[in-house]
Amino acid sequence: MEKNARIRRLGRNEKTPYDLLLLADESIESINKYIFDCEIYVLELENKIVAEYALQQINDEEVEIKNIAVTNELQGQGIGKMLLKDAEDKARLRGFKSIAVGTGDVATKQLNLYQKCGFEIFGMKKKFFVENFPSPIYEDGKQLKDMIMLKKKL
Ligand code: COA
Protein backbone atom coordinates (compact mmCIF):
# COMPACT_ATOMS: atom_id res chain seq x y z
CA MET A 1 0.00 0.00 0.00
CA GLU A 2 2.71 2.50 1.07
CA LYS A 3 4.53 2.20 -2.23
CA ASN A 4 1.83 3.82 -4.34
CA ALA A 5 0.07 5.84 -1.65
CA ARG A 6 0.12 9.59 -1.67
CA ILE A 7 -1.80 12.28 0.12
CA ARG A 8 -2.45 15.41 -1.89
CA ARG A 9 -4.69 18.41 -1.82
CA LEU A 10 -7.76 18.09 -3.98
CA GLY A 11 -7.78 20.70 -6.73
CA ARG A 12 -10.52 23.32 -6.88
CA ASN A 13 -11.79 21.93 -10.16
CA GLU A 14 -11.92 18.33 -9.01
CA LYS A 15 -15.12 16.70 -7.83
CA THR A 16 -15.68 16.56 -4.08
CA PRO A 17 -15.56 12.84 -3.12
CA TYR A 18 -18.99 12.87 -1.47
CA ASP A 19 -19.15 9.08 -1.36
CA LEU A 20 -16.29 9.12 1.15
CA LEU A 21 -17.41 12.24 3.00
CA LEU A 22 -20.80 10.61 3.51
CA LEU A 23 -19.15 7.84 5.56
CA ALA A 24 -18.45 10.51 8.18
CA ASP A 25 -21.54 12.68 7.85
CA GLU A 26 -25.25 12.26 7.39
CA SER A 27 -26.06 14.08 4.18
CA ILE A 28 -24.69 16.20 1.36
CA GLU A 29 -26.65 19.08 2.83
CA SER A 30 -24.82 18.86 6.14
CA ILE A 31 -21.46 18.44 4.38
CA ASN A 32 -22.13 21.51 2.27
CA LYS A 33 -22.44 23.61 5.43
CA TYR A 34 -18.66 23.44 5.90
CA ILE A 35 -16.95 21.86 2.91
CA PHE A 36 -16.62 24.98 0.73
CA ASP A 37 -14.64 26.55 3.55
CA CYS A 38 -12.25 23.59 3.84
CA GLU A 39 -9.14 22.31 2.15
CA ILE A 40 -9.68 18.67 1.19
CA TYR A 41 -6.78 16.24 1.27
CA VAL A 42 -7.09 12.86 -0.37
CA LEU A 43 -5.17 9.61 -0.28
CA GLU A 44 -4.82 7.94 -3.63
CA LEU A 45 -3.99 4.35 -4.32
CA GLU A 46 -3.35 3.51 -7.93
CA ASN A 47 -5.09 6.73 -9.00
CA LYS A 48 -8.21 6.01 -6.97
CA ILE A 49 -9.21 8.22 -4.05
CA VAL A 50 -9.64 5.90 -1.05
CA ALA A 51 -9.54 8.26 1.92
CA GLU A 52 -9.87 11.94 2.71
CA TYR A 53 -9.89 14.59 5.37
CA ALA A 54 -11.21 18.13 5.27
CA LEU A 55 -9.39 20.86 7.16
CA GLN A 56 -10.94 24.19 8.10
CA GLN A 57 -9.12 27.17 9.53
CA ILE A 58 -10.93 28.29 12.69
CA ASN A 59 -8.71 31.28 13.55
CA ASP A 60 -5.02 32.28 13.40
CA GLU A 61 -4.11 29.59 15.91
CA GLU A 62 -6.39 26.66 15.21
CA VAL A 63 -7.58 24.36 12.47
CA GLU A 64 -10.31 21.73 12.69
CA ILE A 65 -10.74 18.43 10.92
CA LYS A 66 -14.35 18.66 9.77
CA ASN A 67 -14.55 15.29 8.06
CA ILE A 68 -12.27 12.24 7.89
CA ALA A 69 -13.01 8.94 6.20
CA VAL A 70 -11.41 5.81 4.83
CA THR A 71 -13.19 3.65 2.26
CA ASN A 72 -14.90 0.69 3.97
CA GLU A 73 -12.64 -2.05 2.56
CA LEU A 74 -9.48 -0.33 3.84
CA GLN A 75 -10.60 0.62 7.33
CA GLY A 76 -8.67 -0.74 10.31
CA GLN A 77 -5.31 -0.80 8.54
CA GLY A 78 -3.76 2.36 9.92
CA ILE A 79 -4.87 4.79 7.22
CA GLY A 80 -6.95 6.87 9.65
CA LYS A 81 -3.91 7.35 11.88
CA MET A 82 -1.82 8.26 8.86
CA LEU A 83 -4.35 10.93 7.79
CA LEU A 84 -4.47 12.42 11.29
CA LYS A 85 -0.69 12.64 11.38
CA ASP A 86 -0.64 14.25 7.96
CA ALA A 87 -3.20 16.86 9.07
CA GLU A 88 -1.16 17.62 12.18
CA ASP A 89 2.08 17.94 10.22
CA LYS A 90 0.50 20.28 7.69
CA ALA A 91 -1.07 22.47 10.39
CA ARG A 92 2.16 22.60 12.40
CA LEU A 93 4.23 23.54 9.35
CA ARG A 94 1.86 26.40 8.65
CA GLY A 95 2.27 27.75 12.17
CA PHE A 96 -1.03 26.71 13.76
CA LYS A 97 -0.92 26.00 17.49
CA SER A 98 -3.64 23.39 17.77
CA ILE A 99 -5.84 21.05 15.79
CA ALA A 100 -9.39 20.11 16.77
CA VAL A 101 -11.85 17.41 15.78
CA GLY A 102 -15.41 16.60 16.82
CA THR A 103 -17.16 13.26 17.09
CA GLY A 104 -20.45 11.79 18.23
CA ASP A 105 -20.96 10.94 21.90
CA VAL A 106 -21.47 7.25 21.10
CA ALA A 107 -18.70 6.96 18.50
CA THR A 108 -16.35 4.73 20.51
CA LYS A 109 -14.12 3.74 17.61
CA GLN A 110 -13.50 7.31 16.55
CA LEU A 111 -12.88 8.45 20.13
CA ASN A 112 -10.33 5.63 20.51
CA LEU A 113 -8.55 6.76 17.39
CA TYR A 114 -8.35 10.43 18.35
CA GLN A 115 -7.30 9.75 21.93
CA LYS A 116 -4.63 7.26 20.84
CA CYS A 117 -3.29 9.96 18.56
CA GLY A 118 -2.97 12.39 21.46
CA PHE A 119 -6.19 14.40 21.15
CA GLU A 120 -7.83 15.39 24.43
CA ILE A 121 -11.48 16.15 25.12
CA PHE A 122 -11.99 19.85 25.80
CA GLY A 123 -15.68 20.40 25.35
CA MET A 124 -19.03 19.27 24.15
CA LYS A 125 -21.58 20.71 21.76
CA LYS A 126 -24.72 19.73 23.64
CA LYS A 127 -27.53 18.31 21.48
CA PHE A 128 -25.57 19.02 18.29
CA PHE A 129 -26.91 15.93 16.51
CA VAL A 130 -30.45 16.51 17.74
CA GLU A 131 -30.66 20.14 16.70
CA ASN A 132 -28.74 20.07 13.41
CA PHE A 133 -30.35 17.14 11.64
CA PRO A 134 -33.95 16.59 10.57
CA SER A 135 -34.23 13.11 12.08
CA PRO A 136 -32.46 11.14 14.84
CA ILE A 137 -29.12 9.55 13.98
CA TYR A 138 -28.24 6.14 15.37
CA GLU A 139 -24.85 4.48 15.62
CA ASP A 140 -24.67 0.87 16.83
CA GLY A 141 -28.29 1.19 17.96
CA LYS A 142 -27.62 4.25 20.15
CA GLN A 143 -28.86 7.73 19.36
CA LEU A 144 -26.19 10.34 18.75
CA LYS A 145 -26.91 13.46 20.81
CA ASP A 146 -23.88 15.52 21.78
CA MET A 147 -20.73 16.23 19.81
CA ILE A 148 -17.54 15.65 21.77
CA MET A 149 -14.79 18.09 20.87
CA LEU A 150 -11.15 17.07 21.08
CA LYS A 151 -8.00 19.07 20.58
CA LYS A 152 -4.28 18.46 20.25
CA LYS A 153 -1.53 21.01 20.82
CA LEU A 154 0.93 21.17 17.95
N1 COA B 1 -13.17 -0.83 16.79
C1 COA B 1 -12.61 -0.03 17.73
N2 COA B 1 -11.58 0.81 17.48
C2 COA B 1 -11.11 0.84 16.24
C3 COA B 1 -11.62 0.03 15.19
C4 COA B 1 -12.70 -0.83 15.53
N3 COA B 1 -13.27 -1.63 14.59
N4 COA B 1 -10.94 0.30 14.05
C5 COA B 1 -10.05 1.24 14.36
N5 COA B 1 -10.15 1.56 15.67
C6 COA B 1 -9.40 2.56 16.41
C7 COA B 1 -8.29 1.90 17.13
O1 COA B 1 -8.04 2.65 18.29
C8 COA B 1 -7.14 2.04 16.16
O2 COA B 1 -5.92 2.02 16.80
P1 COA B 1 -5.06 0.64 16.86
O3 COA B 1 -4.81 0.24 15.46
O4 COA B 1 -3.83 1.05 17.60
O5 COA B 1 -5.92 -0.33 17.59
C9 COA B 1 -7.40 3.42 15.62
O6 COA B 1 -8.82 3.49 15.51
C10 COA B 1 -6.77 3.71 14.27
O7 COA B 1 -7.16 2.77 13.35
P2 COA B 1 -6.97 3.03 11.80
O8 COA B 1 -6.82 1.72 11.14
O9 COA B 1 -5.90 4.05 11.55
O10 COA B 1 -8.37 3.68 11.44
P3 COA B 1 -9.10 3.68 10.01
O11 COA B 1 -8.12 3.65 8.91
O12 COA B 1 -10.20 2.70 10.02
O13 COA B 1 -9.75 5.16 10.04
C11 COA B 1 -11.86 6.16 10.49
C12 COA B 1 -10.59 5.52 11.09
C13 COA B 1 -12.77 6.54 11.68
C14 COA B 1 -11.47 7.43 9.74
C15 COA B 1 -12.52 5.13 9.54
O14 COA B 1 -12.82 3.97 10.24
C16 COA B 1 -13.76 5.65 8.84
O15 COA B 1 -13.69 6.20 7.76
N6 COA B 1 -14.95 5.49 9.46
C17 COA B 1 -16.20 5.97 8.87
C18 COA B 1 -16.23 7.49 8.86
C19 COA B 1 -16.09 8.09 10.26
O16 COA B 1 -16.67 7.61 11.21
N7 COA B 1 -15.32 9.19 10.33
C20 COA B 1 -15.07 9.91 11.57
C21 COA B 1 -16.20 10.80 11.91
S1 COA B 1 -15.93 11.53 13.52
Coordinates of N, CA and C and ligand atoms in Angstrom, one line a residue:
M1 N 0.8 -1.2 0.0 CA 0.0 0.0 0.0 C 0.9 1.3 0.0
E2 N 1.9 1.3 0.9 CA 2.7 2.5 1.1 C 3.4 2.9 -0.2
K3 N 3.7 1.9 -1.0 CA 4.5 2.2 -2.2 C 3.8 3.2 -3.2
N4 N 2.5 3.0 -3.4 CA 1.8 3.8 -4.3 C 0.9 4.9 -3.7
A5 N 1.0 4.9 -2.3 CA 0.1 5.8 -1.6 C 0.6 7.3 -1.6
R6 N -0.3 8.2 -1.8 CA 0.1 9.6 -1.7 C -1.1 10.4 -1.3
I7 N -0.8 11.4 -0.3 CA -1.8 12.3 0.1 C -1.6 13.6 -0.6
R8 N -2.6 14.1 -1.2 CA -2.4 15.4 -1.9 C -3.7 16.2 -1.7
R9 N -3.5 17.5 -1.9 CA -4.7 18.4 -1.8 C -5.6 18.3 -3.1
L10 N -6.8 18.2 -2.9 CA -7.8 18.1 -4.0 C -7.8 19.5 -4.7
G11 N -7.7 19.4 -6.0 CA -7.8 20.7 -6.7 C -9.2 21.3 -6.7
R12 N -9.2 22.6 -6.9 CA -10.5 23.3 -6.9 C -11.5 22.8 -8.0
N13 N -10.9 22.4 -9.1 CA -11.8 21.9 -10.2 C -12.2 20.4 -10.1
E14 N -11.6 19.8 -9.1 CA -11.9 18.3 -9.0 C -13.2 18.1 -8.2
K15 N -13.8 17.0 -8.5 CA -15.1 16.7 -7.8 C -14.9 16.4 -6.3
T16 N -15.7 16.9 -5.5 CA -15.7 16.6 -4.1 C -16.1 15.1 -3.9
P17 N -15.2 14.3 -3.2 CA -15.6 12.8 -3.1 C -16.6 12.6 -2.1
Y18 N -17.9 13.0 -2.4 CA -19.0 12.9 -1.5 C -19.2 11.5 -1.0
D19 N -18.9 10.5 -1.8 CA -19.2 9.1 -1.4 C -18.3 8.8 -0.1
L20 N -17.1 9.3 0.0 CA -16.3 9.1 1.1 C -16.7 10.0 2.3
L21 N -17.0 11.3 2.0 CA -17.4 12.2 3.0 C -18.7 11.8 3.7
L22 N -19.5 11.1 2.9 CA -20.8 10.6 3.5 C -20.6 9.5 4.5
L23 N -19.4 8.9 4.5 CA -19.2 7.8 5.6 C -19.0 8.5 6.9
A24 N -18.7 9.8 6.9 CA -18.5 10.5 8.2 C -19.5 11.5 8.5
D25 N -20.5 11.7 7.6 CA -21.5 12.7 7.8 C -22.9 12.2 7.3
E26 N -23.9 12.8 7.7 CA -25.2 12.3 7.4 C -25.8 12.5 6.0
S27 N -25.5 13.7 5.5 CA -26.1 14.1 4.2 C -25.2 15.1 3.5
I28 N -25.4 15.2 2.2 CA -24.7 16.2 1.4 C -25.0 17.6 1.9
E29 N -26.2 17.8 2.3 CA -26.7 19.1 2.8 C -25.8 19.5 4.0
S30 N -25.6 18.5 5.0 CA -24.8 18.9 6.1 C -23.3 19.0 5.8
I31 N -22.9 18.3 4.8 CA -21.5 18.4 4.4 C -21.3 19.8 3.8
N32 N -22.3 20.2 3.0 CA -22.1 21.5 2.3 C -22.1 22.7 3.2
K33 N -22.5 22.5 4.5 CA -22.4 23.6 5.4 C -21.0 24.0 5.7
Y34 N -20.0 23.1 5.6 CA -18.7 23.4 5.9 C -17.7 23.2 4.8
I35 N -18.0 22.4 3.8 CA -17.0 21.9 2.9 C -16.3 22.9 2.0
F36 N -17.1 24.0 1.6 CA -16.6 25.0 0.7 C -15.6 25.9 1.4
D37 N -15.6 25.8 2.7 CA -14.6 26.6 3.5 C -13.4 25.7 4.0
C38 N -13.3 24.5 3.4 CA -12.2 23.6 3.8 C -11.3 23.3 2.7
E39 N -10.1 22.9 3.1 CA -9.1 22.3 2.1 C -9.4 20.8 2.3
I40 N -9.5 20.1 1.1 CA -9.7 18.7 1.2 C -8.4 18.0 0.8
Y41 N -8.0 17.0 1.6 CA -6.8 16.2 1.3 C -7.2 14.8 1.0
V42 N -6.7 14.2 0.0 CA -7.1 12.9 -0.4 C -5.9 11.9 -0.4
L43 N -6.2 10.7 -0.1 CA -5.2 9.6 -0.3 C -5.5 8.8 -1.5
E44 N -4.6 8.7 -2.4 CA -4.8 7.9 -3.6 C -4.0 6.6 -3.6
L45 N -4.7 5.6 -4.1 CA -4.0 4.4 -4.3 C -4.3 4.0 -5.8
E46 N -3.2 3.8 -6.5 CA -3.4 3.5 -7.9 C -4.4 4.4 -8.6
N47 N -4.2 5.7 -8.4 CA -5.1 6.7 -9.0 C -6.6 6.7 -8.6
K48 N -6.8 6.0 -7.5 CA -8.2 6.0 -7.0 C -8.2 6.6 -5.6
I49 N -9.1 7.6 -5.4 CA -9.2 8.2 -4.1 C -9.9 7.3 -3.1
V50 N -9.1 6.9 -2.0 CA -9.6 5.9 -1.1 C -9.8 6.4 0.4
A51 N -9.4 7.7 0.6 CA -9.5 8.3 1.9 C -9.4 9.8 1.8
E52 N -10.0 10.5 2.8 CA -9.9 11.9 2.7 C -10.0 12.5 4.1
Y53 N -9.5 13.8 4.2 CA -9.9 14.6 5.4 C -10.1 16.0 4.9
A54 N -10.9 16.7 5.6 CA -11.2 18.1 5.3 C -10.8 19.0 6.4
L55 N -10.0 20.0 6.1 CA -9.4 20.9 7.2 C -9.9 22.3 7.0
Q56 N -10.4 22.8 8.1 CA -10.9 24.2 8.1 C -10.2 25.1 9.1
Q57 N -9.8 26.2 8.6 CA -9.1 27.2 9.5 C -10.2 27.8 10.4
I58 N -10.0 27.7 11.7 CA -10.9 28.3 12.7 C -10.5 29.7 13.0
N59 N -9.3 29.9 13.3 CA -8.7 31.3 13.5 C -7.2 31.2 13.3
D60 N -6.5 32.3 13.7 CA -5.0 32.3 13.4 C -4.3 31.2 14.1
E61 N -4.8 30.6 15.1 CA -4.1 29.6 15.9 C -4.6 28.2 15.7
E62 N -5.8 28.0 15.2 CA -6.4 26.7 15.2 C -7.0 26.2 13.9
V63 N -6.8 25.0 13.6 CA -7.6 24.4 12.5 C -8.4 23.2 13.0
E64 N -9.5 22.8 12.3 CA -10.3 21.7 12.7 C -10.5 20.7 11.5
I65 N -10.4 19.5 11.9 CA -10.7 18.4 10.9 C -12.3 18.3 10.9
K66 N -12.9 18.7 9.8 CA -14.3 18.7 9.8 C -14.9 17.3 9.3
N67 N -14.1 16.6 8.6 CA -14.6 15.3 8.1 C -13.3 14.4 7.8
I68 N -13.4 13.2 8.2 CA -12.3 12.2 7.9 C -12.9 10.9 7.6
A69 N -12.4 10.2 6.5 CA -13.0 8.9 6.2 C -12.1 8.1 5.3
V70 N -12.2 6.8 5.6 CA -11.4 5.8 4.8 C -12.4 4.9 4.2
T71 N -12.2 4.5 2.9 CA -13.2 3.6 2.3 C -13.4 2.3 3.1
N72 N -14.6 1.8 3.1 CA -14.9 0.7 4.0 C -13.9 -0.5 3.9
E73 N -13.5 -0.9 2.7 CA -12.6 -2.0 2.6 C -11.3 -1.8 3.2
L74 N -10.8 -0.6 3.3 CA -9.5 -0.3 3.8 C -9.4 0.2 5.3
Q75 N -10.6 0.2 5.9 CA -10.6 0.6 7.3 C -9.9 -0.4 8.2
G76 N -9.3 0.1 9.3 CA -8.7 -0.7 10.3 C -7.3 -1.1 9.9
Q77 N -6.7 -0.4 9.0 CA -5.3 -0.8 8.5 C -4.3 0.3 8.8
G78 N -4.7 1.3 9.6 CA -3.8 2.4 9.9 C -3.9 3.6 9.1
I79 N -4.8 3.6 8.1 CA -4.9 4.8 7.2 C -5.4 6.0 8.0
G80 N -6.4 5.8 8.9 CA -7.0 6.9 9.7 C -5.9 7.6 10.5
K81 N -5.0 6.8 11.1 CA -3.9 7.4 11.9 C -3.0 8.2 11.0
M82 N -2.7 7.6 9.8 CA -1.8 8.3 8.9 C -2.4 9.6 8.4
L83 N -3.7 9.7 8.2 CA -4.3 10.9 7.8 C -4.3 12.0 8.9
L84 N -4.5 11.5 10.1 CA -4.5 12.4 11.3 C -3.1 13.0 11.4
K85 N -2.1 12.2 11.3 CA -0.7 12.6 11.4 C -0.4 13.6 10.3
D86 N -0.9 13.4 9.1 CA -0.6 14.2 8.0 C -1.3 15.6 8.2
A87 N -2.5 15.6 8.8 CA -3.2 16.9 9.1 C -2.4 17.7 10.1
E88 N -1.9 17.0 11.1 CA -1.2 17.6 12.2 C 0.1 18.2 11.6
D89 N 0.8 17.5 10.8 CA 2.1 17.9 10.2 C 1.8 19.2 9.4
K90 N 0.8 19.1 8.6 CA 0.5 20.3 7.7 C 0.2 21.5 8.5
A91 N -0.7 21.3 9.5 CA -1.1 22.5 10.4 C 0.1 23.0 11.1
R92 N 1.0 22.2 11.7 CA 2.2 22.6 12.4 C 3.1 23.4 11.5
L93 N 3.3 22.9 10.3 CA 4.2 23.5 9.3 C 3.7 24.9 9.0
R94 N 2.4 25.1 9.0 CA 1.9 26.4 8.7 C 1.7 27.3 9.9
G95 N 2.2 26.9 11.0 CA 2.3 27.7 12.2 C 1.1 27.7 13.1
F96 N 0.1 26.8 12.9 CA -1.0 26.7 13.8 C -0.6 26.1 15.1
K97 N -1.3 26.4 16.1 CA -0.9 26.0 17.5 C -1.7 24.8 17.9
S98 N -2.9 24.6 17.4 CA -3.6 23.4 17.8 C -4.5 22.9 16.6
I99 N -4.9 21.7 16.8 CA -5.8 21.0 15.8 C -7.0 20.4 16.6
A100 N -8.2 20.6 16.1 CA -9.4 20.1 16.8 C -10.1 19.1 15.9
V101 N -11.0 18.3 16.5 CA -11.8 17.4 15.8 C -13.1 17.1 16.7
G102 N -14.2 16.9 16.0 CA -15.4 16.6 16.8 C -16.0 15.2 16.4
T103 N -16.6 14.6 17.4 CA -17.2 13.3 17.1 C -18.4 13.0 18.0
G104 N -19.2 12.1 17.5 CA -20.5 11.8 18.2 C -20.2 11.2 19.6
D105 N -21.1 11.4 20.5 CA -21.0 10.9 21.9 C -21.0 9.4 22.0
V106 N -21.5 8.7 21.0 CA -21.5 7.3 21.1 C -20.5 6.6 20.1
A107 N -19.6 7.4 19.5 CA -18.7 7.0 18.5 C -17.4 6.5 19.1
T108 N -17.5 5.3 19.7 CA -16.3 4.7 20.5 C -15.1 4.6 19.7
K109 N -15.3 4.0 18.5 CA -14.1 3.7 17.6 C -13.4 5.0 17.3
Q110 N -14.1 6.1 16.9 CA -13.5 7.3 16.5 C -12.8 8.0 17.8
L111 N -13.5 7.9 18.9 CA -12.9 8.4 20.1 C -11.6 7.7 20.4
N112 N -11.6 6.4 20.3 CA -10.3 5.6 20.5 C -9.2 6.2 19.6
L113 N -9.6 6.3 18.4 CA -8.6 6.8 17.4 C -8.0 8.1 17.8
Y114 N -8.8 9.1 18.1 CA -8.3 10.4 18.4 C -7.5 10.4 19.7
Q115 N -8.0 9.7 20.7 CA -7.3 9.7 21.9 C -6.0 9.0 21.8
K116 N -5.9 8.0 21.1 CA -4.6 7.3 20.8 C -3.6 8.2 20.1
C117 N -4.2 9.1 19.3 CA -3.3 10.0 18.6 C -3.0 11.2 19.3
G118 N -3.4 11.3 20.6 CA -3.0 12.4 21.5 C -4.0 13.5 21.6
F119 N -5.2 13.4 21.0 CA -6.2 14.4 21.1 C -6.8 14.3 22.5
E120 N -7.2 15.4 23.1 CA -7.8 15.4 24.4 C -9.2 16.1 24.4
I121 N -10.1 15.5 25.1 CA -11.5 16.2 25.1 C -11.4 17.5 25.8
F122 N -12.0 18.5 25.1 CA -12.0 19.9 25.8 C -13.4 20.4 25.9
G123 N -14.3 19.8 25.3 CA -15.7 20.4 25.3 C -16.7 19.5 24.7
M124 N -17.9 20.0 24.7 CA -19.0 19.3 24.2 C -20.0 20.2 23.5
K125 N -20.5 19.9 22.3 CA -21.6 20.7 21.8 C -22.9 20.0 22.1
K126 N -23.5 20.4 23.1 CA -24.7 19.7 23.6 C -25.8 19.7 22.6
K127 N -26.4 18.5 22.4 CA -27.5 18.3 21.5 C -27.2 18.7 20.0
F128 N -25.9 18.7 19.7 CA -25.6 19.0 18.3 C -26.3 18.2 17.3
F129 N -26.3 16.8 17.5 CA -26.9 15.9 16.5 C -28.4 15.9 16.5
V130 N -29.0 16.4 17.6 CA -30.4 16.5 17.7 C -30.9 17.8 17.0
E131 N -30.2 18.9 17.2 CA -30.7 20.1 16.7 C -30.3 20.4 15.3
N132 N -29.2 19.7 14.8 CA -28.7 20.1 13.4 C -29.2 19.1 12.3
F133 N -29.9 18.1 12.7 CA -30.4 17.1 11.6 C -31.9 16.9 11.7
P134 N -32.5 16.7 10.6 CA -34.0 16.6 10.6 C -34.5 15.4 11.3
S135 N -33.7 14.3 11.3 CA -34.2 13.1 12.1 C -33.1 12.5 12.9
P136 N -33.5 11.7 13.9 CA -32.5 11.1 14.8 C -31.4 10.3 14.1
I137 N -30.2 10.3 14.6 CA -29.1 9.6 14.0 C -28.7 8.5 15.0
Y138 N -28.6 7.2 14.5 CA -28.2 6.1 15.4 C -26.9 5.5 14.9
E139 N -26.1 5.2 15.9 CA -24.9 4.5 15.6 C -24.8 3.3 16.6
D140 N -24.6 2.1 16.0 CA -24.7 0.9 16.8 C -25.9 0.8 17.7
G141 N -27.0 1.3 17.2 CA -28.3 1.2 18.0 C -28.5 2.3 19.0
K142 N -27.5 3.2 19.1 CA -27.6 4.3 20.2 C -27.8 5.6 19.5
Q143 N -28.6 6.4 20.0 CA -28.9 7.7 19.4 C -27.7 8.7 19.7
L144 N -27.2 9.3 18.6 CA -26.2 10.3 18.7 C -26.9 11.6 19.3
K145 N -26.3 12.2 20.3 CA -26.9 13.5 20.8 C -25.9 14.6 20.8
D146 N -24.8 14.4 21.6 CA -23.9 15.5 21.8 C -22.7 15.3 20.9
M147 N -22.0 16.4 20.5 CA -20.7 16.2 19.8 C -19.6 16.5 20.8
I148 N -18.7 15.5 20.9 CA -17.5 15.6 21.8 C -16.4 16.3 21.0
M149 N -15.9 17.4 21.6 CA -14.8 18.1 20.9 C -13.4 17.7 21.5
L150 N -12.5 17.4 20.6 CA -11.1 17.1 21.1 C -10.1 18.0 20.4
K151 N -9.0 18.2 21.1 CA -8.0 19.1 20.6 C -6.6 18.5 20.9
K152 N -5.7 18.8 20.0 CA -4.3 18.5 20.3 C -3.4 19.7 20.0
K153 N -2.5 19.9 21.0 CA -1.5 21.0 20.8 C -0.5 20.6 19.8
L154 N -0.1 21.5 19.0 CA 0.9 21.2 17.9 C 2.3 21.7 18.3
Ligands
COA1 N1 -13.2 -0.8 16.8 C1 -12.6 0.0 17.7 N2 -11.6 0.8 17.5 C2 -11.1 0.8 16.2 C3 -11.6 0.0 15.2 C4 -12.7 -0.8 15.5 N3 -13.3 -1.6 14.6 N4 -10.9 0.3 14.0 C5 -10.0 1.2 14.4 N5 -10.1 1.6 15.7 C6 -9.4 2.6 16.4 C7 -8.3 1.9 17.1 O1 -8.0 2.7 18.3 C8 -7.1 2.0 16.2 O2 -5.9 2.0 16.8 P1 -5.1 0.6 16.9 O3 -4.8 0.2 15.5 O4 -3.8 1.1 17.6 O5 -5.9 -0.3 17.6 C9 -7.4 3.4 15.6 O6 -8.8 3.5 15.5 C10 -6.8 3.7 14.3 O7 -7.2 2.8 13.3 P2 -7.0 3.0 11.8 O8 -6.8 1.7 11.1 O9 -5.9 4.0 11.6 O10 -8.4 3.7 11.4 P3 -9.1 3.7 10.0 O11 -8.1 3.6 8.9 O12 -10.2 2.7 10.0 O13 -9.7 5.2 10.0 C11 -11.9 6.2 10.5 C12 -10.6 5.5 11.1 C13 -12.8 6.5 11.7 C14 -11.5 7.4 9.7 C15 -12.5 5.1 9.5 O14 -12.8 4.0 10.2 C16 -13.8 5.7 8.8 O15 -13.7 6.2 7.8 N6 -14.9 5.5 9.5 C17 -16.2 6.0 8.9 C18 -16.2 7.5 8.9 C19 -16.1 8.1 10.3 O16 -16.7 7.6 11.2 N7 -15.3 9.2 10.3 C20 -15.1 9.9 11.6 C21 -16.2 10.8 11.9 S1 -15.9 11.5 13.5

